[in-house]
Amino acid sequence: MPIRILLADDHALIRHGVRRILASDPEFMVVAEASSGIEAISRATEFLPDVAIVDIGMRDLNGIDATVQILKRCPSTAVLMLSMFSDERYVWRAVRAGAKGYLLKDSVEGDLLKAVRVVNEGHSFFSPLVAQLLADGFSRNLQNQQIDDRYELLTERERQIYQMLAEGRSNKDIANLLDLSIHTVETHRIRIMEKLDVHTAAELVLSAVRRGLVT
């Protein structure tokens, strides 16, 4: 079955361009479009798409707040945020709202199909430029402010599991690879998130991107 997509952007030209790219592969099917945040929530509730591609700056209700409402009504929908902004503040707000991915509009042509596939599989995706900016900014922040990276609090085993989690591996996969029980892996995951002060799987991935551990 094709991946069913909701496309939400208040610029018809952008929607047309994104739809054109998606139409080039039979794996994807746009089932609905929306031109505002409020309309995006309504369309998501009606069509229950696999993936919602949501513009961050829409009229009536911005994409970040719309994402929160979409996920409340459609928890199985993966949200891919579409934005012209690479500012770290926008990325963090999108992730905290529940977005699985963050795609810059100027990289849509090359990265859109991959991004949709990745978030539909339950993993996180960040445009390469965003990932690099986050990693560079994080390093400068540590150097300029002379603060300690919480990563240093992790044990060797926790660092290993942290990387695997950030790469999208499940607790079961990690348990099999490291010959551990699933309960042990889950305990490590909880401790890792506590030490890094992250609260969701997407935040964990983003923290790894900022550290340059994954891309």
Short mmCIF file of C-alpha atoms in Angstrom, two decimals:
data_model
loop_
_atom_site.label_atom_id
_atom_site.label_comp_id
_atom_site.label_asym_id
_atom_site.label_seq_id
_atom_site.Cartn_x
_atom_site.Cartn_y
_atom_site.Cartn_z
CA MET A 1 0.00 0.00 0.00
CA PRO A 2 1.24 3.53 -0.71
CA ILE A 3 2.19 5.90 2.07
CA ARG A 4 -0.84 8.16 2.55
CA ILE A 5 0.12 11.82 2.93
CA LEU A 6 -1.51 15.03 4.12
CA LEU A 7 0.13 18.12 2.64
CA ALA A 8 -0.36 21.34 4.63
CA ASP A 9 1.11 24.64 3.43
CA ASP A 10 -0.52 28.02 2.97
CA HIS A 11 1.27 28.60 -0.35
CA ALA A 12 -0.40 26.82 -3.26
CA LEU A 13 2.83 26.93 -5.27
CA ILE A 14 4.72 25.06 -2.54
CA ARG A 15 1.95 22.45 -2.28
CA HIS A 16 2.03 21.98 -6.04
CA GLY A 17 5.80 21.50 -6.03
CA VAL A 18 5.77 19.02 -3.17
CA ARG A 19 2.87 17.11 -4.73
CA ARG A 20 4.76 16.93 -8.03
CA ILE A 21 7.78 15.35 -6.32
CA LEU A 22 5.62 12.85 -4.44
CA ALA A 23 3.70 11.95 -7.60
CA SER A 24 6.97 10.86 -9.23
CA ASP A 25 6.97 7.69 -7.09
CA PRO A 26 3.96 5.33 -6.79
CA GLU A 27 5.01 4.60 -3.18
CA PHE A 28 3.42 7.93 -2.16
CA MET A 29 -0.16 9.17 -2.38
CA VAL A 30 -1.39 12.62 -1.31
CA VAL A 31 -4.84 12.01 0.17
CA ALA A 32 -5.56 15.57 1.33
CA GLU A 33 -4.26 19.14 1.28
CA ALA A 34 -4.68 22.03 3.70
CA SER A 35 -3.88 25.73 3.46
CA SER A 36 -3.97 26.61 7.17
CA GLY A 37 -3.15 25.06 10.52
CA ILE A 38 -6.80 24.70 11.47
CA GLU A 39 -7.62 23.08 8.14
CA ALA A 40 -4.65 20.72 8.58
CA ILE A 41 -6.09 19.46 11.87
CA SER A 42 -9.48 18.91 10.25
CA ARG A 43 -8.03 17.07 7.25
CA ALA A 44 -5.81 14.90 9.43
CA THR A 45 -8.76 13.91 11.59
CA GLU A 46 -10.81 13.07 8.50
CA PHE A 47 -8.21 11.18 6.46
CA LEU A 48 -5.87 9.76 9.15
CA PRO A 49 -2.76 10.00 6.96
CA ASP A 50 0.40 7.98 7.55
CA VAL A 51 2.50 11.14 7.22
CA ALA A 52 1.53 14.82 7.53
CA ILE A 53 3.89 17.26 5.84
CA VAL A 54 3.26 20.48 7.75
CA ASP A 55 4.59 23.96 6.98
CA ILE A 56 5.88 25.64 10.13
CA GLY A 57 4.47 29.08 9.27
CA MET A 58 0.79 28.88 8.33
CA ARG A 59 -2.09 31.30 8.79
CA ASP A 60 -4.74 30.86 11.49
CA LEU A 61 -2.57 28.42 13.42
CA ASN A 62 1.16 27.82 13.00
CA GLY A 63 2.48 24.40 12.05
CA ILE A 64 4.00 23.66 15.45
CA ASP A 65 0.76 24.19 17.36
CA ALA A 66 -1.14 22.39 14.62
CA THR A 67 1.21 19.42 15.04
CA VAL A 68 0.31 19.12 18.72
CA GLN A 69 -3.38 18.97 17.84
CA ILE A 70 -2.89 16.60 14.91
CA LEU A 71 -1.02 14.12 17.09
CA LYS A 72 -3.67 14.28 19.81
CA ARG A 73 -6.30 13.27 17.27
CA CYS A 74 -4.13 11.03 15.07
CA PRO A 75 -1.35 9.50 17.22
CA SER A 76 -0.31 7.09 14.47
CA THR A 77 0.43 9.93 12.03
CA ALA A 78 4.08 10.92 11.64
CA VAL A 79 4.58 14.66 11.20
CA LEU A 80 7.33 15.96 8.93
CA MET A 81 7.83 19.68 9.54
CA LEU A 82 8.56 21.79 6.47
CA SER A 83 10.37 25.08 7.03
CA MET A 84 12.60 27.73 5.54
CA PHE A 85 14.17 28.29 8.98
CA SER A 86 17.25 26.36 10.14
CA ASP A 87 17.30 28.16 13.51
CA GLU A 88 17.80 25.68 16.35
CA ARG A 89 14.92 27.19 18.30
CA TYR A 90 12.43 26.24 15.59
CA VAL A 91 13.85 22.71 15.37
CA TRP A 92 13.54 22.16 19.12
CA ARG A 93 10.00 23.55 19.21
CA ALA A 94 8.99 21.26 16.37
CA VAL A 95 10.50 18.21 18.04
CA ARG A 96 8.92 19.02 21.40
CA ALA A 97 5.57 19.33 19.61
CA GLY A 98 6.03 15.75 18.39
CA ALA A 99 7.37 16.17 14.85
CA LYS A 100 9.43 13.21 13.64
CA GLY A 101 11.37 15.20 11.08
CA TYR A 102 12.44 18.70 10.04
CA LEU A 103 12.94 19.37 6.35
CA LEU A 104 14.18 22.67 4.93
CA LYS A 105 12.24 23.92 1.93
CA ASP A 106 15.38 24.47 -0.11
CA SER A 107 16.29 20.78 0.23
CA VAL A 108 12.83 19.41 -0.66
CA GLU A 109 13.86 18.45 -4.20
CA GLY A 110 16.64 16.15 -3.00
CA ASP A 111 15.46 14.97 0.41
CA LEU A 112 11.65 14.85 0.43
CA LEU A 113 11.09 11.23 -0.61
CA LYS A 114 13.75 9.95 1.77
CA ALA A 115 12.40 12.08 4.62
CA VAL A 116 8.84 10.78 4.18
CA ARG A 117 10.04 7.17 4.10
CA VAL A 118 12.16 7.63 7.21
CA VAL A 119 9.47 9.26 9.38
CA ASN A 120 6.86 6.77 8.14
CA GLU A 121 9.10 4.00 9.46
CA GLY A 122 9.08 5.65 12.88
CA HIS A 123 12.54 7.21 12.68
CA SER A 124 13.65 10.85 12.74
CA PHE A 125 14.92 12.90 9.82
CA PHE A 126 16.69 16.26 9.76
CA SER A 127 17.89 18.06 6.65
CA PRO A 128 21.69 17.66 6.38
CA LEU A 129 22.22 21.41 6.77
CA VAL A 130 20.11 21.47 9.94
CA ALA A 131 22.01 18.51 11.36
CA GLN A 132 25.36 20.17 10.65
CA LEU A 133 24.29 23.55 12.04
CA LEU A 134 23.02 21.91 15.21
CA ALA A 135 26.24 19.95 15.68
CA ASP A 136 28.45 23.01 15.03
CA GLY A 137 26.36 25.25 17.27
CA PHE A 138 26.40 22.74 20.09
CA SER A 139 30.19 22.47 19.95
CA ARG A 140 30.63 26.24 19.97
CA ASN A 141 28.25 26.56 22.89
CA LEU A 142 30.28 24.12 24.93
CA GLN A 143 33.54 25.89 24.12
CA ASN A 144 32.31 29.47 24.59
CA GLN A 145 30.44 28.86 27.82
CA GLN A 146 32.88 26.26 29.15
CA ILE A 147 30.03 23.99 30.17
CA ASP A 148 30.23 20.25 30.54
CA ASP A 149 28.48 18.03 28.03
CA ARG A 150 25.97 15.74 29.75
CA TYR A 151 27.21 13.03 27.38
CA GLU A 152 30.20 12.70 29.72
CA LEU A 153 27.82 11.41 32.40
CA LEU A 154 27.03 8.32 30.35
CA THR A 155 28.77 5.03 30.96
CA GLU A 156 30.43 3.19 28.08
CA ARG A 157 27.42 0.86 27.76
CA GLU A 158 24.99 3.78 27.89
CA ARG A 159 26.89 5.55 25.12
CA GLN A 160 26.68 2.43 22.99
CA ILE A 161 22.93 2.11 23.54
CA TYR A 162 22.45 5.88 23.10
CA GLN A 163 23.97 5.71 19.62
CA MET A 164 21.88 2.68 18.67
CA LEU A 165 18.69 4.35 19.88
CA ALA A 166 19.57 7.50 17.94
CA GLU A 167 20.08 5.38 14.82
CA GLY A 168 16.51 4.17 15.18
CA ARG A 169 17.05 0.67 16.55
CA SER A 170 14.32 -0.77 18.75
CA ASN A 171 14.85 -2.02 22.31
CA LYS A 172 14.44 -5.58 20.98
CA ASP A 173 17.08 -5.06 18.28
CA ILE A 174 19.54 -3.62 20.79
CA ALA A 175 18.87 -6.44 23.25
CA ASN A 176 19.62 -9.03 20.56
CA LEU A 177 22.76 -7.25 19.34
CA LEU A 178 24.22 -6.76 22.84
CA ASP A 179 22.90 -10.01 24.33
CA LEU A 180 20.87 -8.17 26.96
CA SER A 181 17.29 -8.50 28.15
CA ILE A 182 14.76 -6.01 26.79
CA HIS A 183 14.14 -4.89 30.38
CA THR A 184 17.85 -4.07 30.79
CA VAL A 185 17.88 -2.06 27.58
CA GLU A 186 14.76 -0.17 28.66
CA THR A 187 16.38 0.62 32.02
CA HIS A 188 19.46 1.94 30.22
CA ARG A 189 17.23 4.03 27.92
CA ILE A 190 15.49 5.63 30.89
CA ARG A 191 18.79 6.44 32.57
CA ILE A 192 20.24 7.85 29.36
CA MET A 193 17.28 10.17 28.90
CA GLU A 194 17.47 11.29 32.52
CA LYS A 195 21.20 12.04 32.28
CA LEU A 196 20.82 13.91 28.99
CA ASP A 197 17.65 15.69 30.17
CA VAL A 198 15.61 14.66 27.13
CA HIS A 199 12.01 13.52 27.34
CA THR A 200 11.03 11.94 24.02
CA ALA A 201 12.60 9.64 21.44
CA ALA A 202 12.75 12.50 18.93
CA GLU A 203 14.57 14.73 21.44
CA LEU A 204 17.04 11.91 22.06
CA VAL A 205 17.76 11.68 18.32
CA LEU A 206 18.08 15.45 18.03
CA SER A 207 20.53 15.51 20.94
CA ALA A 208 22.66 12.94 19.10
CA VAL A 209 22.50 15.00 15.90
CA ARG A 210 23.67 18.08 17.83
CA ARG A 211 26.63 16.10 19.12
CA GLY A 212 27.50 14.90 15.64
CA LEU A 213 26.96 11.25 16.58
CA VAL A 214 24.38 10.64 13.85
CA THR A 215 23.23 12.56 10.78
#
